[in-house]
Amino acid sequence: MARNAAAGVVATLPGGGGGEPSSPVQKVWKPELYKIQLEAPAPCPMRCQRTLPLPPTKCTAEEVELDNQAARLYGSEYHGLMGHLEAEHLLGLTGGEGSYLVRRSPMSDGFYTLSLRFNKRTKHYKLFHKPGVGHYLREQDKRFDSVYDMVADGLINFHMQLHASPIIQQINQQTKNCYQQSPYMTLNGRKLRALSNELGKTNAAAAAAAAAATGAAKDEAAPKDVDVPLTPAQPSASQPPAVAVDPMPLIYEKLHHFKVHTFKGLNWCEFCANFLWGFTAQGVKCEACGFVAHTKCSELVPPKCVPDLKRIRGVFGTDLATMVQLDPRHQIPFVVRRCVEEVEARGMLQEGIYRVSGFADEIEALKLALDREGEKTDMSEAAYGNVNVIAGTLKLYLRLLPVPLITFQAYPSFMTAGRNSKQAEQLQLMSEAVRRLPPAHYSCLQYMLEHLKRVASHYAVNKMNEHNLATVFAPTLIATPQHMTNLTEEIFMLSSLITHCKTIFA
């Protein structure tokens, strides 16, 4: 299907192109580094296929114990006494990218050697281990629970240096001016304003109390027979007027307390919006407010730490798999569940549901409420009379996912299925594609598609059939390139997913 046919579709359904003009927030995360990491070679331990030779008779008892200790510590990855040329020959001959082994160099003195294949070359590193500390290469380097984890992290870093250097260079060339456009400010702007207002009211109350106390002291000291004027006296030239307390303080300084952090799951830098790559010590996190950043980016973050923000960091912009792990009782994040339930209760017959946007301020207010109160948030008609606000909040949540429901890895399989003109084969390929999704994405996509199918069943009233809904949701659910505006094929594929979701997920 030709992509140039999409322009008319996008024009008739606002929100069907690269983004919704009326949306309060566009996609904020940059996926390039994440996609590059996905292409990094995986570790492949080369198992020792030979019986380790007995140590020479001239070996000391200490050397014999080192060999036995290595066999226990590294298992079948340990190849015993081996020179670097033999290791290079073995890895180059039978190992592929990412293959590695552990050996004892003939010239070693209290260490072992890790030999690793990357980019058609073999690299050699001194390898150390301390009980209770882990595996490491140098004293100042990261610690790992296993050599496999060390190699996996190293391969990613090698791969990034080789393929992502332009992006990393851009990160290193940022300035402090980037802060105002950062994901941190985009996602938390309303919360920061609310916290600033609270701080401003506190300061105003303190100033008023101080002024009242000063006034009372003056009244006590004043002569009792002096008439008090009925109107306030004008300030004299020698007595400047009192300065009003700004309810939103512009001057606020508090240093962040950044510490190197190993993040579980997928995380993105809240300063530059790029992925935190690697498996351990990927970046830093402020212990006070929770700000997450690359180590280099953290140097540019202004000293405006707001500890109270940590209690309302919320769920918007958090990786889906991480969200599901936080509440294992439910496979569907509560934001998705609550919004869908509310739309199905009072929005199924609303003309243009999901196409017509709610007011941006109300959507932001509901987002803040969901972040503050979680599942207890009041989303009733009394609280949010316009159901389009609920629908807009659901779209916003899905749009802010760092990894979309249809992931970057699975996207090609979905598109291949959508291009197949034979329906039976297309549905079979789509069934295979959805099973390539991570469990959290699989469950949430199924939930959303079945919901959209129910919405489309009321097309006669709400004017939103499968194609119209696919036009609205394609930029939100699919891992499309950032600047792509022609989504004809994606819309067609998503429309088929909605139409045949029961069969595809059977």
Short mmCIF file of C-alpha atoms in Angstrom, two decimals:
data_model
loop_
_atom_site.label_atom_id
_atom_site.label_comp_id
_atom_site.label_asym_id
_atom_site.label_seq_id
_atom_site.Cartn_x
_atom_site.Cartn_y
_atom_site.Cartn_z
CA MET A 1 0.00 0.00 0.00
CA ALA A 2 1.52 3.37 -1.00
CA ARG A 3 2.46 5.67 1.84
CA ASN A 4 1.62 8.87 -0.08
CA ALA A 5 -2.09 8.13 0.26
CA ALA A 6 -2.06 8.96 3.95
CA ALA A 7 -2.26 12.74 3.71
CA GLY A 8 -6.03 12.82 3.22
CA VAL A 9 -6.60 10.42 6.11
CA VAL A 10 -4.54 12.53 8.47
CA ALA A 11 -6.36 15.67 7.41
CA THR A 12 -9.82 14.24 8.11
CA LEU A 13 -8.91 12.80 11.50
CA PRO A 14 -6.84 15.11 13.70
CA GLY A 15 -4.32 13.09 15.63
CA GLY A 16 -3.71 10.55 12.87
CA GLY A 17 -0.32 11.91 11.84
CA GLY A 18 2.93 12.16 13.70
CA GLY A 19 1.23 13.55 16.79
CA GLU A 20 -1.91 15.27 18.01
CA PRO A 21 -1.69 19.07 17.72
CA SER A 22 -3.93 19.60 20.74
CA SER A 23 -2.09 17.08 22.94
CA PRO A 24 -0.60 18.69 26.04
CA VAL A 25 2.61 16.65 25.73
CA GLN A 26 4.21 15.04 22.69
CA LYS A 27 6.52 12.03 22.96
CA VAL A 28 9.40 13.08 25.19
CA TRP A 29 11.77 10.10 25.16
CA LYS A 30 14.42 9.53 22.50
CA PRO A 31 14.57 5.85 21.47
CA GLU A 32 17.77 5.82 19.38
CA LEU A 33 20.21 4.64 22.07
CA TYR A 34 17.78 1.97 23.24
CA LYS A 35 17.45 0.63 19.69
CA ILE A 36 21.24 0.62 19.28
CA GLN A 37 21.62 -1.34 22.53
CA LEU A 38 19.14 -3.93 21.23
CA GLU A 39 21.56 -4.63 18.36
CA ALA A 40 24.57 -5.26 20.61
CA PRO A 41 25.96 -8.83 20.48
CA ALA A 42 24.98 -11.13 23.34
CA PRO A 43 27.59 -12.85 25.55
CA CYS A 44 28.46 -16.35 24.41
CA PRO A 45 30.67 -18.26 26.87
CA MET A 46 33.06 -20.66 25.18
CA ARG A 47 32.96 -23.87 27.22
CA CYS A 48 36.17 -25.77 27.73
CA GLN A 49 35.85 -29.04 25.81
CA ARG A 50 39.12 -30.57 27.01
CA THR A 51 40.23 -31.98 30.33
CA LEU A 52 42.40 -29.42 32.06
CA PRO A 53 46.00 -30.72 32.20
CA LEU A 54 47.57 -31.42 35.54
CA PRO A 55 49.88 -28.64 36.72
CA PRO A 56 53.59 -29.20 35.97
CA THR A 57 55.52 -30.87 38.79
CA LYS A 58 57.50 -27.67 39.37
CA CYS A 59 54.27 -25.74 40.19
CA THR A 60 53.95 -24.54 43.73
CA ALA A 61 51.05 -25.51 45.97
CA GLU A 62 49.79 -21.92 45.64
CA GLU A 63 49.61 -22.21 41.83
CA VAL A 64 47.76 -25.52 42.07
CA GLU A 65 45.24 -23.95 44.44
CA LEU A 66 44.79 -20.97 42.05
CA ASP A 67 43.87 -23.40 39.25
CA ASN A 68 41.43 -25.29 41.43
CA GLN A 69 39.91 -22.06 42.69
CA ALA A 70 39.46 -20.77 39.12
CA ALA A 71 37.72 -23.98 38.05
CA ARG A 72 35.28 -23.60 40.95
CA LEU A 73 34.80 -19.87 40.37
CA TYR A 74 34.43 -19.76 36.58
CA GLY A 75 33.17 -23.26 35.80
CA SER A 76 33.38 -24.50 32.22
CA GLU A 77 34.32 -21.03 30.93
CA TYR A 78 37.76 -21.53 32.48
CA HIS A 79 40.34 -22.97 30.08
CA GLY A 80 43.30 -23.26 32.43
CA LEU A 81 46.80 -22.24 31.41
CA MET A 82 46.61 -20.62 27.95
CA GLY A 83 48.57 -17.93 26.12
CA HIS A 84 46.95 -14.99 24.32
CA LEU A 85 47.77 -16.31 20.84
CA GLU A 86 46.06 -19.63 21.55
CA ALA A 87 43.02 -17.77 22.96
CA GLU A 88 42.83 -15.53 19.88
CA HIS A 89 43.07 -18.54 17.59
CA LEU A 90 40.37 -20.44 19.48
CA LEU A 91 37.92 -17.51 19.67
CA GLY A 92 38.60 -16.46 16.09
CA LEU A 93 38.20 -19.97 14.74
CA THR A 94 35.13 -21.26 16.57
CA GLY A 95 33.66 -18.24 18.41
CA GLY A 96 31.50 -15.46 17.04
CA GLU A 97 30.86 -11.89 18.18
CA GLY A 98 30.46 -11.79 21.95
CA SER A 99 32.21 -15.12 22.61
CA TYR A 100 34.57 -15.16 25.59
CA LEU A 101 36.62 -17.39 27.85
CA VAL A 102 38.60 -17.13 31.08
CA ARG A 103 42.20 -18.37 31.22
CA ARG A 104 45.37 -18.18 33.27
CA SER A 105 48.15 -16.42 31.44
CA PRO A 106 51.60 -18.01 31.65
CA MET A 107 52.93 -14.72 33.05
CA SER A 108 50.04 -14.07 35.44
CA ASP A 109 50.67 -13.08 39.04
CA GLY A 110 47.54 -13.45 41.15
CA PHE A 111 45.01 -12.70 38.40
CA TYR A 112 43.19 -14.41 35.54
CA THR A 113 42.57 -13.15 32.01
CA LEU A 114 39.26 -12.53 30.28
CA SER A 115 39.53 -12.91 26.49
CA LEU A 116 36.60 -11.45 24.58
CA ARG A 117 35.70 -11.32 20.88
CA PHE A 118 34.21 -8.07 19.52
CA ASN A 119 34.22 -6.45 16.07
CA LYS A 120 36.31 -9.34 14.69
CA ARG A 121 39.08 -8.71 17.21
CA THR A 122 40.02 -10.39 20.49
CA LYS A 123 40.50 -8.20 23.56
CA HIS A 124 42.26 -9.32 26.75
CA TYR A 125 41.67 -8.00 30.27
CA LYS A 126 43.04 -8.79 33.71
CA LEU A 127 40.20 -10.30 35.71
CA PHE A 128 39.83 -10.11 39.50
CA HIS A 129 37.34 -11.36 42.05
CA LYS A 130 36.74 -10.63 45.73
CA PRO A 131 34.23 -12.56 47.84
CA GLY A 132 31.32 -10.33 48.75
CA VAL A 133 32.46 -7.71 46.20
CA GLY A 134 32.18 -9.47 42.84
CA HIS A 135 34.07 -9.61 39.56
CA TYR A 136 35.91 -6.54 38.28
CA LEU A 137 38.73 -5.49 35.94
CA ARG A 138 40.23 -2.62 37.94
CA GLU A 139 39.73 -1.36 41.47
CA GLN A 140 37.81 1.71 40.27
CA ASP A 141 35.62 -0.22 37.81
CA LYS A 142 32.09 -1.59 38.18
CA ARG A 143 31.49 -4.78 40.15
CA PHE A 144 29.49 -7.68 38.72
CA ASP A 145 27.87 -10.77 40.21
CA SER A 146 29.04 -12.93 37.29
CA VAL A 147 31.49 -12.81 34.39
CA TYR A 148 28.51 -13.19 32.05
CA ASP A 149 27.00 -9.92 33.36
CA MET A 150 30.39 -8.21 33.04
CA VAL A 151 30.74 -9.31 29.41
CA ALA A 152 27.14 -8.31 28.60
CA ASP A 153 27.74 -4.81 30.00
CA GLY A 154 31.09 -4.54 28.23
CA LEU A 155 29.66 -5.60 24.85
CA ILE A 156 26.97 -2.93 25.14
CA ASN A 157 29.56 -0.26 25.92
CA PHE A 158 31.79 -1.37 23.02
CA HIS A 159 28.77 -1.38 20.71
CA MET A 160 27.71 2.09 21.86
CA GLN A 161 31.19 3.51 21.32
CA LEU A 162 31.20 2.06 17.81
CA HIS A 163 27.67 2.94 16.69
CA ALA A 164 26.33 5.70 18.95
CA SER A 165 29.25 8.11 19.19
CA PRO A 166 27.42 11.02 17.43
CA ILE A 167 24.55 10.84 19.96
CA ILE A 168 26.92 10.48 22.92
CA GLN A 169 28.87 13.46 21.59
CA GLN A 170 25.66 15.51 21.49
CA ILE A 171 24.96 14.52 25.11
CA ASN A 172 28.44 15.67 26.11
CA GLN A 173 28.00 19.00 24.31
CA GLN A 174 24.76 19.99 26.05
CA THR A 175 24.49 23.17 28.11
CA LYS A 176 22.50 24.14 31.19
CA ASN A 177 19.97 25.83 28.88
CA CYS A 178 18.60 22.38 27.99
CA TYR A 179 17.03 22.07 31.45
CA GLN A 180 13.85 24.01 30.67
CA GLN A 181 13.08 21.69 27.71
CA SER A 182 14.04 18.51 29.58
CA PRO A 183 11.63 15.60 30.19
CA TYR A 184 11.93 16.43 33.91
CA MET A 185 10.35 19.85 33.36
CA THR A 186 7.90 18.57 30.73
CA LEU A 187 6.54 15.78 32.92
CA ASN A 188 6.74 17.54 36.28
CA GLY A 189 6.07 21.18 35.42
CA ARG A 190 2.56 21.22 36.88
CA LYS A 191 3.68 19.35 40.01
CA LEU A 192 6.57 21.78 40.52
CA ARG A 193 4.20 24.73 40.16
CA ALA A 194 1.84 23.16 42.70
CA LEU A 195 4.70 22.56 45.15
CA SER A 196 5.98 26.10 44.54
CA ASN A 197 2.54 27.50 45.28
CA GLU A 198 2.43 25.51 48.52
CA LEU A 199 5.86 26.85 49.42
CA GLY A 200 4.75 30.37 48.50
CA LYS A 201 1.67 30.13 50.73
CA THR A 202 3.81 28.87 53.59
CA ASN A 203 6.21 31.79 53.15
CA ALA A 204 3.32 34.26 52.88
CA ALA A 205 1.73 32.92 56.08
CA ALA A 206 5.07 33.17 57.88
CA ALA A 207 5.57 36.75 56.65
CA ALA A 208 2.03 37.72 57.68
CA ALA A 209 2.54 36.22 61.14
CA ALA A 210 5.81 38.10 61.52
CA ALA A 211 4.17 41.35 60.39
CA ALA A 212 1.28 40.85 62.85
CA ALA A 213 3.71 40.24 65.68
CA THR A 214 5.64 43.40 64.79
CA GLY A 215 2.41 45.41 64.60
CA ALA A 216 1.25 44.13 67.98
CA ALA A 217 4.57 45.13 69.54
CA LYS A 218 4.24 48.63 68.12
CA ASP A 219 0.66 48.93 69.44
CA GLU A 220 1.88 48.05 72.94
CA ALA A 221 4.55 50.73 72.75
CA ALA A 222 2.27 53.47 71.29
CA PRO A 223 0.71 56.20 73.57
CA LYS A 224 -2.92 55.33 74.42
CA ASP A 225 -4.32 58.78 73.65
CA VAL A 226 -3.17 58.99 70.04
CA ASP A 227 -6.00 58.77 67.47
CA VAL A 228 -5.66 55.92 65.01
CA PRO A 229 -6.46 56.97 61.42
CA LEU A 230 -9.44 55.23 59.76
CA THR A 231 -7.55 54.92 56.43
CA PRO A 232 -4.07 53.49 55.98
CA ALA A 233 -1.34 56.08 55.98
CA GLN A 234 0.68 56.49 52.77
CA PRO A 235 4.28 55.30 53.11
CA SER A 236 6.79 58.08 53.45
CA ALA A 237 9.88 58.47 51.35
CA SER A 238 11.99 57.12 54.21
CA GLN A 239 9.72 54.08 54.71
CA PRO A 240 9.51 51.88 51.60
CA PRO A 241 6.34 49.83 51.01
CA ALA A 242 6.33 46.19 52.11
CA VAL A 243 7.38 43.75 49.41
CA ALA A 244 4.66 41.25 48.45
CA VAL A 245 5.56 37.59 48.81
CA ASP A 246 5.61 35.88 45.42
CA PRO A 247 3.27 32.84 45.59
CA MET A 248 5.56 31.08 43.07
CA PRO A 249 9.12 31.76 44.25
CA LEU A 250 11.61 32.32 41.46
CA ILE A 251 14.64 32.00 43.73
CA TYR A 252 15.03 28.49 45.09
CA GLU A 253 18.26 26.61 45.58
CA LYS A 254 18.90 23.16 46.98
CA LEU A 255 21.68 20.89 45.78
CA HIS A 256 20.77 17.49 44.35
CA HIS A 257 22.28 14.45 46.06
CA PHE A 258 23.25 12.37 43.03
CA LYS A 259 24.64 8.88 43.54
CA VAL A 260 25.65 6.23 41.01
CA HIS A 261 22.71 3.85 40.65
CA THR A 262 22.04 0.47 39.08
CA PHE A 263 18.57 0.67 37.56
CA LYS A 264 16.31 -2.33 37.23
CA GLY A 265 14.36 -2.40 33.99
CA LEU A 266 14.58 0.32 31.36
CA ASN A 267 15.25 3.94 32.29
CA TRP A 268 15.78 7.19 30.44
CA CYS A 269 17.70 10.35 31.39
CA GLU A 270 15.35 13.08 32.62
CA PHE A 271 17.74 15.79 31.42
CA CYS A 272 18.57 14.79 27.82
CA ALA A 273 15.72 12.24 27.20
CA ASN A 274 18.18 9.57 25.99
CA PHE A 275 18.30 5.96 27.18
CA LEU A 276 20.53 4.92 30.12
CA TRP A 277 22.44 2.09 28.48
CA GLY A 278 24.18 -0.86 30.09
CA PHE A 279 23.26 -3.33 32.83
CA THR A 280 24.85 -1.84 35.93
CA ALA A 281 25.66 1.69 37.15
CA GLN A 282 23.92 3.13 34.08
CA GLY A 283 23.61 6.61 35.58
CA VAL A 284 22.90 8.57 38.73
CA LYS A 285 19.82 9.24 40.84
CA CYS A 286 19.13 12.01 43.34
CA GLU A 287 18.42 10.38 46.69
CA ALA A 288 16.27 13.34 47.75
CA CYS A 289 13.93 13.95 44.79
CA GLY A 290 14.53 10.96 42.49
CA PHE A 291 15.94 12.89 39.48
CA VAL A 292 17.48 10.30 37.07
CA ALA A 293 20.28 11.24 34.67
CA HIS A 294 23.47 10.25 32.91
CA THR A 295 26.48 11.11 35.05
CA LYS A 296 27.54 13.77 32.52
CA CYS A 297 24.03 15.26 32.35
CA SER A 298 23.79 15.48 36.14
CA GLU A 299 26.61 18.05 36.08
CA LEU A 300 24.28 20.42 34.18
CA VAL A 301 21.21 20.02 36.40
CA PRO A 302 20.62 23.28 38.33
CA PRO A 303 20.51 23.15 42.14
CA LYS A 304 16.72 23.03 42.38
CA CYS A 305 16.12 19.76 44.21
CA VAL A 306 12.50 19.46 45.41
CA PRO A 307 12.36 16.48 47.82
CA ASP A 308 8.55 16.63 48.04
CA LEU A 309 8.43 15.73 44.34
CA LYS A 310 9.57 12.19 45.17
CA ARG A 311 6.22 11.33 46.75
CA ILE A 312 4.31 12.32 43.59
CA ARG A 313 6.73 11.12 40.88
CA GLY A 314 3.91 8.97 39.62
CA VAL A 315 3.50 6.60 36.71
CA PHE A 316 3.46 8.73 33.57
CA GLY A 317 6.66 8.22 31.58
CA THR A 318 7.60 5.01 33.44
CA ASP A 319 8.43 1.84 31.50
CA LEU A 320 5.44 -0.52 31.25
CA ALA A 321 7.28 -3.63 32.48
CA THR A 322 8.48 -1.69 35.54
CA MET A 323 4.93 -0.57 36.31
CA VAL A 324 3.56 -4.11 36.15
CA GLN A 325 6.35 -5.40 38.43
CA LEU A 326 5.37 -2.80 41.05
CA ASP A 327 1.86 -4.32 41.28
CA PRO A 328 2.07 -8.03 40.34
CA ARG A 329 -1.64 -8.49 41.17
CA HIS A 330 -2.57 -6.76 37.90
CA GLN A 331 -1.18 -7.29 34.40
CA ILE A 332 -2.71 -3.99 33.27
CA PRO A 333 -1.43 -0.66 34.74
CA PHE A 334 -4.10 1.00 36.88
CA VAL A 335 -4.13 4.15 34.70
CA VAL A 336 -5.11 2.12 31.64
CA ARG A 337 -7.62 0.06 33.60
CA ARG A 338 -9.33 3.01 35.28
CA CYS A 339 -9.52 5.12 32.11
CA VAL A 340 -10.93 2.25 30.02
CA GLU A 341 -13.53 1.46 32.67
CA GLU A 342 -14.62 5.10 32.79
CA VAL A 343 -14.81 5.44 29.00
CA GLU A 344 -16.83 2.24 28.71
CA ALA A 345 -19.18 3.42 31.46
CA ARG A 346 -20.05 6.79 29.91
CA GLY A 347 -18.17 7.42 26.67
CA MET A 348 -19.08 4.65 24.26
CA LEU A 349 -21.81 6.73 22.63
CA GLN A 350 -19.82 9.99 22.67
CA GLU A 351 -19.34 11.18 19.10
CA GLY A 352 -15.64 11.34 18.22
CA ILE A 353 -14.48 9.57 21.38
CA TYR A 354 -10.63 9.45 21.34
CA ARG A 355 -10.59 11.75 18.28
CA VAL A 356 -11.95 14.83 20.06
CA SER A 357 -9.41 16.06 22.61
CA GLY A 358 -10.26 17.17 26.11
CA PHE A 359 -8.94 20.44 27.53
CA ALA A 360 -5.19 20.25 28.09
CA ASP A 361 -5.41 21.83 31.57
CA GLU A 362 -7.98 19.27 32.71
CA ILE A 363 -5.92 16.38 31.31
CA GLU A 364 -2.86 17.70 33.17
CA ALA A 365 -4.95 18.05 36.35
CA LEU A 366 -6.10 14.41 36.08
CA LYS A 367 -2.53 13.29 35.37
CA LEU A 368 -1.37 15.04 38.55
CA ALA A 369 -4.24 13.47 40.53
CA LEU A 370 -3.34 9.97 39.26
CA ASP A 371 0.30 10.55 40.20
CA ARG A 372 -0.65 11.80 43.67
CA GLU A 373 -3.50 9.47 44.61
CA GLY A 374 -2.96 6.44 42.37
CA GLU A 375 -5.84 4.01 42.06
CA LYS A 376 -7.92 5.97 44.60
CA THR A 377 -8.26 8.92 42.20
CA ASP A 378 -11.84 10.14 41.77
CA MET A 379 -12.54 9.90 38.02
CA SER A 380 -16.33 10.04 38.31
CA GLU A 381 -18.55 12.23 36.17
CA ALA A 382 -18.87 14.63 39.10
CA ALA A 383 -15.08 15.15 39.12
CA TYR A 384 -14.51 15.07 35.34
CA GLY A 385 -17.72 15.68 33.49
CA ASN A 386 -16.07 15.70 30.05
CA VAL A 387 -15.28 12.08 29.20
CA ASN A 388 -12.86 13.30 26.51
CA VAL A 389 -10.56 14.32 29.38
CA ILE A 390 -10.46 10.68 30.51
CA ALA A 391 -9.81 9.50 26.93
CA GLY A 392 -7.11 12.15 26.47
CA THR A 393 -5.39 11.11 29.69
CA LEU A 394 -5.28 7.48 28.53
CA LYS A 395 -3.71 8.53 25.22
CA LEU A 396 -1.23 10.71 27.10
CA TYR A 397 -0.18 7.81 29.34
CA LEU A 398 0.39 5.53 26.34
CA ARG A 399 2.19 8.27 24.41
CA LEU A 400 4.64 8.84 27.26
CA LEU A 401 5.68 5.19 27.52
CA PRO A 402 9.43 5.07 26.76
CA VAL A 403 8.86 1.81 24.86
CA PRO A 404 5.50 1.77 23.00
CA LEU A 405 3.02 -1.10 23.33
CA ILE A 406 4.16 -2.40 19.94
CA THR A 407 7.87 -2.41 20.72
CA PHE A 408 10.82 -1.45 18.52
CA GLN A 409 11.86 -5.10 18.23
CA ALA A 410 8.40 -6.36 17.29
CA TYR A 411 7.47 -3.50 14.94
CA PRO A 412 8.99 -5.07 11.76
CA SER A 413 7.07 -8.32 12.33
CA PHE A 414 3.77 -6.45 12.67
CA MET A 415 4.45 -4.45 9.51
CA THR A 416 5.36 -7.59 7.53
CA ALA A 417 2.08 -9.15 8.66
CA GLY A 418 0.07 -6.06 7.72
CA ARG A 419 1.48 -6.05 4.18
CA ASN A 420 0.30 -9.60 3.51
CA SER A 421 -2.77 -9.40 1.25
CA LYS A 422 -4.07 -12.89 2.14
CA GLN A 423 -6.16 -12.52 5.28
CA ALA A 424 -5.58 -16.00 6.69
CA GLU A 425 -1.80 -15.63 6.35
CA GLN A 426 -1.95 -12.07 7.67
CA LEU A 427 -3.77 -13.14 10.85
CA GLN A 428 -1.35 -16.03 11.38
CA LEU A 429 1.63 -13.67 11.04
CA MET A 430 -0.01 -11.18 13.42
CA SER A 431 -0.55 -13.95 15.97
CA GLU A 432 3.16 -14.74 15.75
CA ALA A 433 4.04 -11.04 16.01
CA VAL A 434 2.08 -10.41 19.23
CA ARG A 435 3.83 -13.38 20.85
CA ARG A 436 7.15 -11.63 20.30
CA LEU A 437 6.07 -8.90 22.71
CA PRO A 438 7.20 -8.87 26.35
CA PRO A 439 4.43 -10.20 28.67
CA ALA A 440 3.47 -6.75 29.99
CA HIS A 441 3.15 -5.35 26.46
CA TYR A 442 1.26 -8.42 25.23
CA SER A 443 -1.36 -8.17 28.00
CA CYS A 444 -1.81 -4.40 27.73
CA LEU A 445 -2.04 -4.44 23.92
CA GLN A 446 -4.68 -7.19 24.06
CA TYR A 447 -6.63 -5.21 26.67
CA MET A 448 -6.51 -2.02 24.59
CA LEU A 449 -7.42 -3.69 21.28
CA GLU A 450 -10.42 -5.47 22.79
CA HIS A 451 -11.54 -2.15 24.29
CA LEU A 452 -11.18 -0.36 20.94
CA LYS A 453 -13.14 -3.17 19.26
CA ARG A 454 -16.00 -2.54 21.72
CA VAL A 455 -15.80 1.21 20.99
CA ALA A 456 -15.98 0.51 17.24
CA SER A 457 -19.11 -1.62 17.74
CA HIS A 458 -20.98 1.64 18.47
CA TYR A 459 -19.81 3.29 15.23
CA ALA A 460 -23.36 4.21 14.18
CA VAL A 461 -23.50 6.64 17.11
CA ASN A 462 -19.90 7.57 18.01
CA LYS A 463 -18.63 7.68 14.38
CA MET A 464 -15.43 5.85 15.37
CA ASN A 465 -14.91 2.63 13.43
CA GLU A 466 -11.77 0.47 13.52
CA HIS A 467 -10.00 2.54 10.85
CA ASN A 468 -10.77 5.85 12.56
CA LEU A 469 -9.55 4.54 15.92
CA ALA A 470 -6.41 3.13 14.27
CA THR A 471 -5.75 6.56 12.74
CA VAL A 472 -5.89 8.18 16.18
CA PHE A 473 -3.89 5.52 18.03
CA ALA A 474 -1.21 4.59 15.47
CA PRO A 475 1.25 7.34 16.58
CA THR A 476 0.64 6.32 20.22
CA LEU A 477 0.76 2.51 20.17
CA ILE A 478 3.38 1.88 17.48
CA ALA A 479 7.15 2.40 17.56
CA THR A 480 7.20 4.67 14.53
CA PRO A 481 10.28 6.76 13.62
CA GLN A 482 10.12 10.14 15.37
CA HIS A 483 9.65 12.33 12.28
CA MET A 484 7.41 9.99 10.26
CA THR A 485 4.07 11.63 9.41
CA ASN A 486 2.81 9.24 6.73
CA LEU A 487 1.37 6.30 8.65
CA THR A 488 -0.83 4.67 6.02
CA GLU A 489 0.63 1.18 6.48
CA GLU A 490 0.70 1.47 10.28
CA ILE A 491 -2.95 2.56 10.35
CA PHE A 492 -3.98 -0.31 8.09
CA MET A 493 -2.07 -2.81 10.24
CA LEU A 494 -3.54 -1.46 13.50
CA SER A 495 -7.03 -1.45 12.01
CA SER A 496 -6.62 -5.17 11.23
CA LEU A 497 -5.40 -5.80 14.78
CA ILE A 498 -8.51 -4.13 16.21
CA THR A 499 -10.89 -5.87 13.79
CA HIS A 500 -9.48 -9.37 14.35
CA CYS A 501 -8.14 -9.09 17.91
CA LYS A 502 -10.16 -12.06 19.19
CA THR A 503 -8.68 -14.34 16.53
CA ILE A 504 -5.13 -12.95 16.83
CA PHE A 505 -4.99 -13.39 20.62
CA ALA A 506 -6.88 -16.70 20.69
#
